């Protein structure tokens, strides 16, 4: 995902730039840059109160988060025939994965695709998220992500209410409606 950044900070971001375009309706240069953590650290101070800052400064990402270790000797895995639509192909192949984490007793079933390997990977990802929720509770990746989304939603709501109040006061002042 990329964002358009205007000229006041273009010199700071020269190493992150991919291309450069000139707007037809104004005389400002803008650059299309990649949304990465290095760019975020440069942009946050400049764009704190700007419309461009929305969505740039995420606190948590899957790459930087430390999930708990999932060891293969702690897992019990078996395959069964799946169910649902698909007819004979589903009824004959054992591509539904059941994965159990022995120390905690967490069980995950995955039959999202027709491929057994893909289902194994997805089951491990799901089990890792569930294990993280169990061990870390409110500090888990998913709960932090939910918290960020709710904060963003609340911020949008307050901004919308403020804009509605401004519109209402403008209409009253100008005698509209």
Short mmCIF file of N, CA and C in Angstrom, two decimals:
data_model
loop_
_atom_site.label_atom_id
_atom_site.label_comp_id
_atom_site.label_asym_id
_atom_site.label_seq_id
_atom_site.Cartn_x
_atom_site.Cartn_y
_atom_site.Cartn_z
N UNK A 1 0.83 -1.17 0.00
CA UNK A 1 0.00 0.00 0.00
C UNK A 1 0.88 1.23 0.00
N UNK A 2 0.51 2.24 -0.75
CA UNK A 2 1.34 3.42 -0.82
C UNK A 2 0.52 4.66 -0.51
N UNK A 3 1.19 5.72 -0.15
CA UNK A 3 0.57 7.00 0.18
C UNK A 3 1.27 8.10 -0.62
N UNK A 4 0.55 9.18 -0.90
CA UNK A 4 1.13 10.32 -1.58
C UNK A 4 1.57 11.32 -0.54
N UNK A 5 2.80 11.72 -0.61
CA UNK A 5 3.38 12.65 0.34
C UNK A 5 3.77 13.92 -0.41
N UNK A 6 3.40 15.08 0.13
CA UNK A 6 3.67 16.34 -0.53
C UNK A 6 5.10 16.81 -0.29
N UNK A 7 5.47 17.88 -0.98
CA UNK A 7 6.86 18.33 -1.05
C UNK A 7 7.56 18.69 0.25
N UNK A 8 6.95 19.17 1.33
CA UNK A 8 7.74 19.58 2.49
C UNK A 8 8.64 18.51 3.07
N UNK A 9 8.30 17.25 2.88
CA UNK A 9 9.15 16.21 3.46
C UNK A 9 9.79 15.32 2.41
N UNK A 10 9.76 15.76 1.16
CA UNK A 10 10.28 14.89 0.10
C UNK A 10 11.78 14.64 0.23
N UNK A 11 12.52 15.60 0.75
CA UNK A 11 13.97 15.41 0.89
C UNK A 11 14.30 14.33 1.91
N UNK A 12 13.47 14.19 2.94
CA UNK A 12 13.72 13.17 3.95
C UNK A 12 13.49 11.77 3.42
N UNK A 13 12.67 11.66 2.41
CA UNK A 13 12.23 10.34 1.95
C UNK A 13 12.84 9.93 0.62
N UNK A 14 13.90 10.58 0.19
CA UNK A 14 14.43 10.32 -1.15
C UNK A 14 14.84 8.87 -1.35
N UNK A 15 15.31 8.19 -0.32
CA UNK A 15 15.72 6.80 -0.48
C UNK A 15 14.53 5.86 -0.57
N UNK A 16 13.36 6.28 -0.08
CA UNK A 16 12.19 5.42 -0.08
C UNK A 16 11.30 5.63 -1.31
N UNK A 17 11.62 6.60 -2.16
CA UNK A 17 10.73 6.98 -3.26
C UNK A 17 10.81 5.98 -4.40
N UNK A 18 9.68 5.78 -5.04
CA UNK A 18 9.63 4.88 -6.18
C UNK A 18 9.47 5.68 -7.48
N UNK A 19 8.58 6.64 -7.49
CA UNK A 19 8.43 7.46 -8.68
C UNK A 19 8.01 8.87 -8.28
N UNK A 20 8.05 9.77 -9.24
CA UNK A 20 7.78 11.16 -8.94
C UNK A 20 6.80 11.67 -9.99
N UNK A 21 5.75 12.36 -9.57
CA UNK A 21 4.77 12.89 -10.50
C UNK A 21 4.48 14.34 -10.16
N UNK A 22 3.97 15.07 -11.12
CA UNK A 22 3.61 16.46 -10.89
C UNK A 22 2.10 16.57 -11.04
N UNK A 23 1.44 17.17 -10.05
CA UNK A 23 0.00 17.34 -10.11
C UNK A 23 -0.34 18.40 -11.15
N UNK A 24 -1.42 18.18 -11.89
CA UNK A 24 -1.83 19.13 -12.91
C UNK A 24 -2.46 20.38 -12.29
N UNK A 25 -3.18 20.22 -11.20
CA UNK A 25 -3.93 21.33 -10.64
C UNK A 25 -3.14 22.15 -9.62
N UNK A 26 -1.93 21.78 -9.29
CA UNK A 26 -1.13 22.58 -8.36
C UNK A 26 0.35 22.43 -8.72
N UNK A 27 1.18 23.21 -8.08
CA UNK A 27 2.59 23.22 -8.41
C UNK A 27 3.42 22.47 -7.39
N UNK A 28 2.85 21.48 -6.76
CA UNK A 28 3.58 20.70 -5.76
C UNK A 28 4.02 19.37 -6.35
N UNK A 29 5.19 18.97 -6.00
CA UNK A 29 5.67 17.65 -6.38
C UNK A 29 5.19 16.66 -5.34
N UNK A 30 4.84 15.49 -5.75
CA UNK A 30 4.46 14.45 -4.80
C UNK A 30 5.18 13.17 -5.18
N UNK A 31 5.34 12.30 -4.20
CA UNK A 31 6.04 11.05 -4.43
C UNK A 31 5.24 9.90 -3.87
N UNK A 32 5.28 8.80 -4.57
CA UNK A 32 4.61 7.59 -4.15
C UNK A 32 5.62 6.75 -3.38
N UNK A 33 5.38 6.51 -2.08
CA UNK A 33 6.35 5.79 -1.27
C UNK A 33 5.74 4.55 -0.68
N UNK A 34 6.59 3.62 -0.31
CA UNK A 34 6.16 2.35 0.27
C UNK A 34 5.84 2.55 1.75
N UNK A 35 4.78 1.91 2.25
CA UNK A 35 4.38 2.03 3.65
C UNK A 35 5.17 1.03 4.47
N UNK A 36 6.29 1.43 5.01
CA UNK A 36 7.12 0.55 5.82
C UNK A 36 7.40 1.20 7.16
N UNK A 37 7.99 0.45 8.06
CA UNK A 37 8.24 0.99 9.39
C UNK A 37 9.26 2.11 9.36
N UNK A 38 10.24 2.05 8.46
CA UNK A 38 11.22 3.14 8.37
C UNK A 38 10.56 4.43 7.93
N UNK A 39 9.66 4.32 6.96
CA UNK A 39 8.95 5.50 6.50
C UNK A 39 8.03 6.02 7.60
N UNK A 40 7.36 5.11 8.30
CA UNK A 40 6.47 5.52 9.39
C UNK A 40 7.22 6.34 10.43
N UNK A 41 8.41 5.91 10.81
CA UNK A 41 9.15 6.62 11.84
C UNK A 41 9.54 8.01 11.38
N UNK A 42 9.73 8.21 10.08
CA UNK A 42 10.04 9.54 9.57
C UNK A 42 8.79 10.42 9.45
N UNK A 43 7.67 9.81 9.09
CA UNK A 43 6.48 10.59 8.79
C UNK A 43 5.65 10.98 9.99
N UNK A 44 5.67 10.21 11.04
CA UNK A 44 4.78 10.45 12.17
C UNK A 44 4.92 11.85 12.74
N UNK A 45 6.13 12.36 12.99
CA UNK A 45 6.21 13.72 13.54
C UNK A 45 5.66 14.79 12.60
N UNK A 46 5.82 14.61 11.28
CA UNK A 46 5.38 15.62 10.33
C UNK A 46 3.89 15.56 10.05
N UNK A 47 3.31 14.38 10.11
CA UNK A 47 1.93 14.21 9.68
C UNK A 47 0.97 13.92 10.84
N UNK A 48 1.36 14.24 12.04
CA UNK A 48 0.54 13.88 13.20
C UNK A 48 -0.87 14.45 13.10
N UNK A 49 -1.03 15.67 12.58
CA UNK A 49 -2.34 16.30 12.52
C UNK A 49 -2.83 16.45 11.09
N UNK A 50 -2.34 15.61 10.21
CA UNK A 50 -2.69 15.70 8.81
C UNK A 50 -3.62 14.56 8.42
N UNK A 51 -4.35 14.77 7.33
CA UNK A 51 -5.22 13.71 6.82
C UNK A 51 -4.39 12.55 6.27
N UNK A 52 -3.15 12.83 5.87
CA UNK A 52 -2.30 11.80 5.30
C UNK A 52 -1.79 10.82 6.35
N UNK A 53 -1.88 11.19 7.61
CA UNK A 53 -1.30 10.34 8.65
C UNK A 53 -2.17 9.14 8.98
N UNK A 54 -3.43 9.13 8.57
CA UNK A 54 -4.31 8.03 8.93
C UNK A 54 -3.82 6.73 8.31
N UNK A 55 -3.66 5.72 9.11
CA UNK A 55 -3.29 4.40 8.64
C UNK A 55 -1.80 4.16 8.49
N UNK A 56 -0.97 5.17 8.70
CA UNK A 56 0.47 4.98 8.55
C UNK A 56 1.11 4.38 9.79
N UNK A 57 0.68 4.79 10.96
CA UNK A 57 1.39 4.45 12.20
C UNK A 57 0.70 3.32 12.95
N UNK A 58 0.82 2.13 12.46
CA UNK A 58 0.30 0.97 13.17
C UNK A 58 1.28 0.59 14.27
N UNK A 59 0.75 0.24 15.43
CA UNK A 59 1.60 -0.12 16.55
C UNK A 59 2.10 -1.56 16.44
N UNK A 60 1.33 -2.42 15.79
CA UNK A 60 1.64 -3.85 15.80
C UNK A 60 1.56 -4.40 14.38
N UNK A 61 2.48 -5.29 14.04
CA UNK A 61 2.43 -5.98 12.76
C UNK A 61 2.84 -7.43 13.00
N UNK A 62 2.38 -8.31 12.11
CA UNK A 62 2.68 -9.73 12.28
C UNK A 62 4.17 -10.01 12.16
N UNK A 63 4.87 -9.22 11.36
CA UNK A 63 6.30 -9.45 11.18
C UNK A 63 7.09 -9.11 12.43
N UNK A 64 6.69 -8.06 13.13
CA UNK A 64 7.47 -7.62 14.30
C UNK A 64 7.01 -8.27 15.60
N UNK A 65 5.81 -8.86 15.62
CA UNK A 65 5.28 -9.44 16.86
C UNK A 65 5.94 -10.79 17.15
N UNK A 66 6.25 -11.05 18.41
CA UNK A 66 6.87 -12.31 18.82
C UNK A 66 5.78 -13.28 19.29
N UNK A 67 5.39 -14.21 18.42
CA UNK A 67 4.42 -15.23 18.79
C UNK A 67 5.10 -16.28 19.66
N UNK A 68 4.32 -17.01 20.49
CA UNK A 68 4.93 -18.10 21.26
C UNK A 68 5.45 -19.19 20.34
N UNK A 69 6.42 -19.94 20.82
CA UNK A 69 7.02 -21.00 20.01
C UNK A 69 6.08 -22.19 19.92
N UNK A 70 5.94 -22.72 18.72
CA UNK A 70 5.09 -23.88 18.47
C UNK A 70 6.01 -25.03 18.04
N UNK A 71 6.29 -25.95 18.96
CA UNK A 71 7.21 -27.05 18.66
C UNK A 71 6.44 -28.23 18.08
N UNK A 72 7.05 -28.90 17.11
CA UNK A 72 6.40 -30.02 16.43
C UNK A 72 6.16 -31.21 17.37
N UNK A 73 7.03 -31.41 18.37
CA UNK A 73 6.83 -32.54 19.29
C UNK A 73 5.64 -32.31 20.22
N UNK A 74 5.16 -31.07 20.34
CA UNK A 74 3.99 -30.78 21.17
C UNK A 74 2.69 -30.92 20.40
N UNK A 75 2.77 -31.21 19.10
CA UNK A 75 1.58 -31.27 18.26
C UNK A 75 1.20 -32.71 17.95
N UNK A 76 -0.10 -32.93 17.93
CA UNK A 76 -0.65 -34.22 17.50
C UNK A 76 -1.53 -33.92 16.30
N UNK A 77 -1.20 -34.54 15.16
CA UNK A 77 -1.87 -34.20 13.92
C UNK A 77 -2.46 -35.46 13.29
N UNK A 78 -3.72 -35.36 12.86
CA UNK A 78 -4.28 -36.45 12.07
C UNK A 78 -5.21 -35.87 11.02
N UNK A 79 -5.43 -36.67 9.97
CA UNK A 79 -6.19 -36.23 8.82
C UNK A 79 -7.46 -37.07 8.70
N UNK A 80 -8.54 -36.40 8.32
CA UNK A 80 -9.81 -37.09 8.10
C UNK A 80 -10.40 -36.60 6.79
N UNK A 81 -11.41 -37.32 6.36
CA UNK A 81 -12.12 -36.88 5.17
C UNK A 81 -12.96 -35.66 5.52
N UNK A 82 -12.94 -34.73 4.60
CA UNK A 82 -13.69 -33.50 4.83
C UNK A 82 -15.17 -33.68 4.56
N UNK A 83 -15.90 -32.62 4.77
CA UNK A 83 -17.33 -32.63 4.52
C UNK A 83 -17.70 -31.37 3.76
N UNK A 84 -18.92 -31.30 3.32
CA UNK A 84 -19.39 -30.11 2.62
C UNK A 84 -19.42 -30.31 1.12
N UNK A 85 -19.56 -29.21 0.38
CA UNK A 85 -19.67 -29.32 -1.07
C UNK A 85 -18.36 -29.79 -1.70
N UNK A 86 -18.46 -30.42 -2.84
CA UNK A 86 -17.28 -30.92 -3.53
C UNK A 86 -17.47 -32.32 -4.05
N UNK A 87 -18.50 -32.99 -3.57
CA UNK A 87 -18.85 -34.30 -4.09
C UNK A 87 -17.82 -35.38 -3.84
N UNK A 88 -17.54 -36.16 -4.88
CA UNK A 88 -16.68 -37.33 -4.76
C UNK A 88 -15.25 -36.95 -4.34
N UNK A 89 -14.75 -35.82 -4.82
CA UNK A 89 -13.38 -35.41 -4.49
C UNK A 89 -13.23 -35.20 -2.99
N UNK A 90 -14.22 -34.61 -2.35
CA UNK A 90 -14.17 -34.38 -0.91
C UNK A 90 -14.36 -35.68 -0.15
N UNK A 91 -15.22 -36.53 -0.64
CA UNK A 91 -15.52 -37.77 0.06
C UNK A 91 -14.38 -38.79 0.02
N UNK A 92 -13.49 -38.69 -0.96
CA UNK A 92 -12.43 -39.68 -1.12
C UNK A 92 -11.10 -39.27 -0.51
N UNK A 93 -10.83 -37.97 -0.40
CA UNK A 93 -9.51 -37.53 0.06
C UNK A 93 -9.55 -37.11 1.52
N UNK A 94 -8.47 -37.41 2.22
CA UNK A 94 -8.36 -37.04 3.64
C UNK A 94 -7.52 -35.77 3.75
N UNK A 95 -8.15 -34.63 3.45
CA UNK A 95 -7.41 -33.38 3.50
C UNK A 95 -7.88 -32.46 4.62
N UNK A 96 -8.76 -32.92 5.47
CA UNK A 96 -9.19 -32.15 6.64
C UNK A 96 -8.19 -32.41 7.77
N UNK A 97 -7.59 -31.34 8.30
CA UNK A 97 -6.51 -31.47 9.29
C UNK A 97 -7.04 -31.18 10.69
N UNK A 98 -6.77 -32.11 11.61
CA UNK A 98 -7.04 -31.89 13.03
C UNK A 98 -5.69 -31.76 13.72
N UNK A 99 -5.50 -30.65 14.40
CA UNK A 99 -4.23 -30.37 15.06
C UNK A 99 -4.49 -30.11 16.53
N UNK A 100 -3.79 -30.85 17.40
CA UNK A 100 -3.98 -30.70 18.84
C UNK A 100 -2.65 -30.32 19.48
N UNK A 101 -2.69 -29.30 20.34
CA UNK A 101 -1.51 -28.89 21.10
C UNK A 101 -1.58 -29.65 22.42
N UNK A 102 -0.70 -30.61 22.62
CA UNK A 102 -0.76 -31.50 23.79
C UNK A 102 -0.68 -30.78 25.13
N UNK A 103 0.27 -29.85 25.34
CA UNK A 103 0.36 -29.22 26.67
C UNK A 103 -0.88 -28.43 27.09
N UNK A 104 -1.55 -27.76 26.14
CA UNK A 104 -2.70 -26.94 26.51
C UNK A 104 -4.03 -27.60 26.18
N UNK A 105 -4.04 -28.56 25.27
CA UNK A 105 -5.28 -29.21 24.89
C UNK A 105 -6.06 -28.46 23.82
N UNK A 106 -5.49 -27.43 23.23
CA UNK A 106 -6.17 -26.69 22.17
C UNK A 106 -6.27 -27.56 20.92
N UNK A 107 -7.45 -27.53 20.28
CA UNK A 107 -7.68 -28.33 19.07
C UNK A 107 -8.14 -27.40 17.96
N UNK A 108 -7.57 -27.61 16.77
CA UNK A 108 -7.93 -26.82 15.60
C UNK A 108 -8.29 -27.76 14.46
N UNK A 109 -9.38 -27.46 13.76
CA UNK A 109 -9.77 -28.22 12.58
C UNK A 109 -9.71 -27.27 11.39
N UNK A 110 -9.08 -27.71 10.31
CA UNK A 110 -8.97 -26.86 9.12
C UNK A 110 -9.30 -27.67 7.88
N UNK A 111 -10.32 -27.23 7.17
CA UNK A 111 -10.69 -27.84 5.90
C UNK A 111 -11.07 -26.72 4.94
N UNK A 112 -10.20 -25.71 4.86
CA UNK A 112 -10.48 -24.52 4.06
C UNK A 112 -10.23 -24.74 2.57
N UNK A 113 -9.25 -25.58 2.23
CA UNK A 113 -8.92 -25.80 0.82
C UNK A 113 -8.91 -27.30 0.51
N UNK A 114 -8.70 -27.63 -0.76
CA UNK A 114 -8.62 -29.03 -1.15
C UNK A 114 -7.23 -29.61 -0.93
N UNK A 115 -6.26 -28.74 -0.71
CA UNK A 115 -4.88 -29.18 -0.54
C UNK A 115 -4.58 -29.48 0.93
N UNK A 116 -4.03 -30.65 1.17
CA UNK A 116 -3.69 -31.05 2.54
C UNK A 116 -2.56 -30.18 3.10
N UNK A 117 -1.56 -29.86 2.29
CA UNK A 117 -0.44 -29.03 2.74
C UNK A 117 -0.90 -27.63 3.13
N UNK A 118 -1.77 -27.05 2.32
CA UNK A 118 -2.28 -25.71 2.63
C UNK A 118 -3.10 -25.74 3.91
N UNK A 119 -3.90 -26.78 4.08
CA UNK A 119 -4.69 -26.91 5.31
C UNK A 119 -3.79 -27.10 6.53
N UNK A 120 -2.69 -27.82 6.37
CA UNK A 120 -1.74 -27.99 7.49
C UNK A 120 -1.15 -26.64 7.90
N UNK A 121 -0.74 -25.83 6.92
CA UNK A 121 -0.17 -24.51 7.22
C UNK A 121 -1.20 -23.62 7.90
N UNK A 122 -2.41 -23.61 7.37
CA UNK A 122 -3.46 -22.76 7.96
C UNK A 122 -3.82 -23.21 9.37
N UNK A 123 -3.84 -24.52 9.59
CA UNK A 123 -4.14 -25.03 10.93
C UNK A 123 -3.08 -24.60 11.93
N UNK A 124 -1.82 -24.63 11.51
CA UNK A 124 -0.73 -24.18 12.40
C UNK A 124 -0.83 -22.69 12.69
N UNK A 125 -1.17 -21.89 11.68
CA UNK A 125 -1.34 -20.45 11.90
C UNK A 125 -2.48 -20.18 12.89
N UNK A 126 -3.59 -20.88 12.71
CA UNK A 126 -4.74 -20.70 13.60
C UNK A 126 -4.40 -21.13 15.01
N UNK A 127 -3.71 -22.26 15.14
CA UNK A 127 -3.32 -22.74 16.46
C UNK A 127 -2.36 -21.76 17.14
N UNK A 128 -1.47 -21.17 16.37
CA UNK A 128 -0.53 -20.20 16.92
C UNK A 128 -1.26 -18.98 17.47
N UNK A 129 -2.26 -18.50 16.76
CA UNK A 129 -3.05 -17.35 17.22
C UNK A 129 -3.83 -17.71 18.49
N UNK A 130 -4.43 -18.91 18.50
CA UNK A 130 -5.17 -19.34 19.69
C UNK A 130 -4.25 -19.52 20.90
N UNK A 131 -3.08 -20.07 20.67
CA UNK A 131 -2.10 -20.26 21.74
C UNK A 131 -1.63 -18.90 22.28
N UNK A 132 -1.43 -17.96 21.39
CA UNK A 132 -1.05 -16.61 21.79
C UNK A 132 -2.15 -15.97 22.64
N UNK A 133 -3.41 -16.15 22.24
CA UNK A 133 -4.53 -15.62 23.03
C UNK A 133 -4.57 -16.25 24.42
N UNK A 134 -4.32 -17.55 24.48
CA UNK A 134 -4.36 -18.26 25.76
C UNK A 134 -3.23 -17.82 26.68
N UNK A 135 -2.03 -17.71 26.14
CA UNK A 135 -0.86 -17.39 26.96
C UNK A 135 -0.80 -15.90 27.33
N UNK A 136 -0.98 -15.03 26.34
CA UNK A 136 -0.76 -13.60 26.56
C UNK A 136 -2.02 -12.81 26.91
N UNK A 137 -3.19 -13.35 26.68
CA UNK A 137 -4.43 -12.67 27.06
C UNK A 137 -4.59 -11.32 26.37
N UNK A 138 -4.65 -10.23 27.16
CA UNK A 138 -4.86 -8.90 26.61
C UNK A 138 -3.66 -8.37 25.82
N UNK A 139 -2.53 -8.98 25.99
CA UNK A 139 -1.32 -8.53 25.28
C UNK A 139 -1.09 -9.34 24.00
N UNK A 140 -2.03 -10.22 23.65
CA UNK A 140 -1.87 -11.04 22.45
C UNK A 140 -2.03 -10.19 21.19
N UNK A 141 -1.57 -10.74 20.07
CA UNK A 141 -1.61 -10.03 18.80
C UNK A 141 -3.03 -9.66 18.42
N UNK A 142 -3.93 -10.61 18.52
CA UNK A 142 -5.31 -10.36 18.10
C UNK A 142 -6.00 -9.32 18.97
N UNK A 143 -5.79 -9.36 20.30
CA UNK A 143 -6.43 -8.38 21.16
C UNK A 143 -5.85 -6.99 20.95
N UNK A 144 -4.54 -6.90 20.66
CA UNK A 144 -3.95 -5.60 20.36
C UNK A 144 -4.47 -5.05 19.04
N UNK A 145 -4.67 -5.94 18.08
CA UNK A 145 -5.21 -5.54 16.79
C UNK A 145 -6.64 -5.03 16.94
N UNK A 146 -7.45 -5.73 17.74
CA UNK A 146 -8.83 -5.31 17.99
C UNK A 146 -8.85 -3.96 18.69
N UNK A 147 -7.96 -3.77 19.64
CA UNK A 147 -7.87 -2.51 20.36
C UNK A 147 -7.53 -1.36 19.41
N UNK A 148 -6.58 -1.58 18.51
CA UNK A 148 -6.21 -0.55 17.53
C UNK A 148 -7.39 -0.20 16.64
N UNK A 149 -8.11 -1.22 16.17
CA UNK A 149 -9.25 -0.97 15.30
C UNK A 149 -10.35 -0.20 16.02
N UNK A 150 -10.60 -0.53 17.29
CA UNK A 150 -11.63 0.20 18.03
C UNK A 150 -11.21 1.64 18.29
N UNK A 151 -9.91 1.88 18.53
CA UNK A 151 -9.43 3.25 18.71
C UNK A 151 -9.59 4.04 17.41
N UNK A 152 -9.26 3.42 16.27
CA UNK A 152 -9.44 4.08 14.98
C UNK A 152 -10.90 4.41 14.73
N UNK A 153 -11.78 3.47 15.07
CA UNK A 153 -13.21 3.68 14.87
C UNK A 153 -13.71 4.82 15.74
N UNK A 154 -13.27 4.88 17.00
CA UNK A 154 -13.68 5.96 17.89
C UNK A 154 -13.16 7.30 17.39
N UNK A 155 -11.94 7.31 16.87
CA UNK A 155 -11.37 8.54 16.34
C UNK A 155 -12.16 9.02 15.12
N UNK A 156 -12.53 8.10 14.24
CA UNK A 156 -13.34 8.47 13.08
C UNK A 156 -14.69 9.02 13.50
N UNK A 157 -15.29 8.39 14.52
CA UNK A 157 -16.61 8.82 14.99
C UNK A 157 -16.55 10.23 15.56
N UNK A 158 -15.54 10.53 16.38
CA UNK A 158 -15.44 11.88 16.94
C UNK A 158 -15.18 12.91 15.85
N UNK A 159 -14.39 12.54 14.85
CA UNK A 159 -14.13 13.46 13.74
C UNK A 159 -15.40 13.73 12.95
N UNK A 160 -16.20 12.68 12.71
CA UNK A 160 -17.45 12.84 11.98
C UNK A 160 -18.43 13.71 12.76
N UNK A 161 -18.51 13.50 14.08
CA UNK A 161 -19.39 14.33 14.91
C UNK A 161 -18.95 15.79 14.89
N UNK A 162 -17.66 16.02 14.94
CA UNK A 162 -17.14 17.38 14.90
C UNK A 162 -17.48 18.05 13.58
N UNK A 163 -17.32 17.31 12.47
CA UNK A 163 -17.66 17.85 11.16
C UNK A 163 -19.15 18.16 11.05
N UNK A 164 -20.00 17.30 11.60
CA UNK A 164 -21.44 17.56 11.58
C UNK A 164 -21.79 18.81 12.37
N UNK A 165 -21.15 18.99 13.52
CA UNK A 165 -21.38 20.19 14.32
C UNK A 165 -20.95 21.44 13.57
N UNK A 166 -19.82 21.37 12.89
CA UNK A 166 -19.34 22.51 12.11
C UNK A 166 -20.31 22.84 10.97
N UNK A 167 -20.81 21.82 10.29
CA UNK A 167 -21.78 22.05 9.22
C UNK A 167 -23.06 22.67 9.76
N UNK A 168 -23.52 22.17 10.90
CA UNK A 168 -24.74 22.68 11.51
C UNK A 168 -24.58 24.14 11.91
N UNK A 169 -23.46 24.48 12.53
CA UNK A 169 -23.23 25.87 12.93
C UNK A 169 -23.09 26.78 11.71
N UNK A 170 -22.48 26.27 10.64
CA UNK A 170 -22.36 27.06 9.42
C UNK A 170 -23.74 27.35 8.82
N UNK A 171 -24.60 26.34 8.77
CA UNK A 171 -25.95 26.52 8.22
C UNK A 171 -26.75 27.51 9.04
N UNK A 172 -26.64 27.43 10.37
CA UNK A 172 -27.35 28.37 11.23
C UNK A 172 -26.83 29.79 11.04
N UNK A 173 -25.53 29.94 10.94
CA UNK A 173 -24.91 31.25 10.79
C UNK A 173 -25.26 31.88 9.45
N UNK A 174 -25.30 31.08 8.38
CA UNK A 174 -25.58 31.60 7.04
C UNK A 174 -27.07 31.66 6.73
N UNK A 175 -27.89 31.11 7.60
CA UNK A 175 -29.34 31.15 7.40
C UNK A 175 -29.84 30.15 6.38
N UNK A 176 -29.14 29.08 6.20
CA UNK A 176 -29.57 28.03 5.27
C UNK A 176 -30.51 27.08 6.00
N UNK A 177 -31.48 26.57 5.28
CA UNK A 177 -32.50 25.64 5.79
C UNK A 177 -33.34 26.24 6.84
#
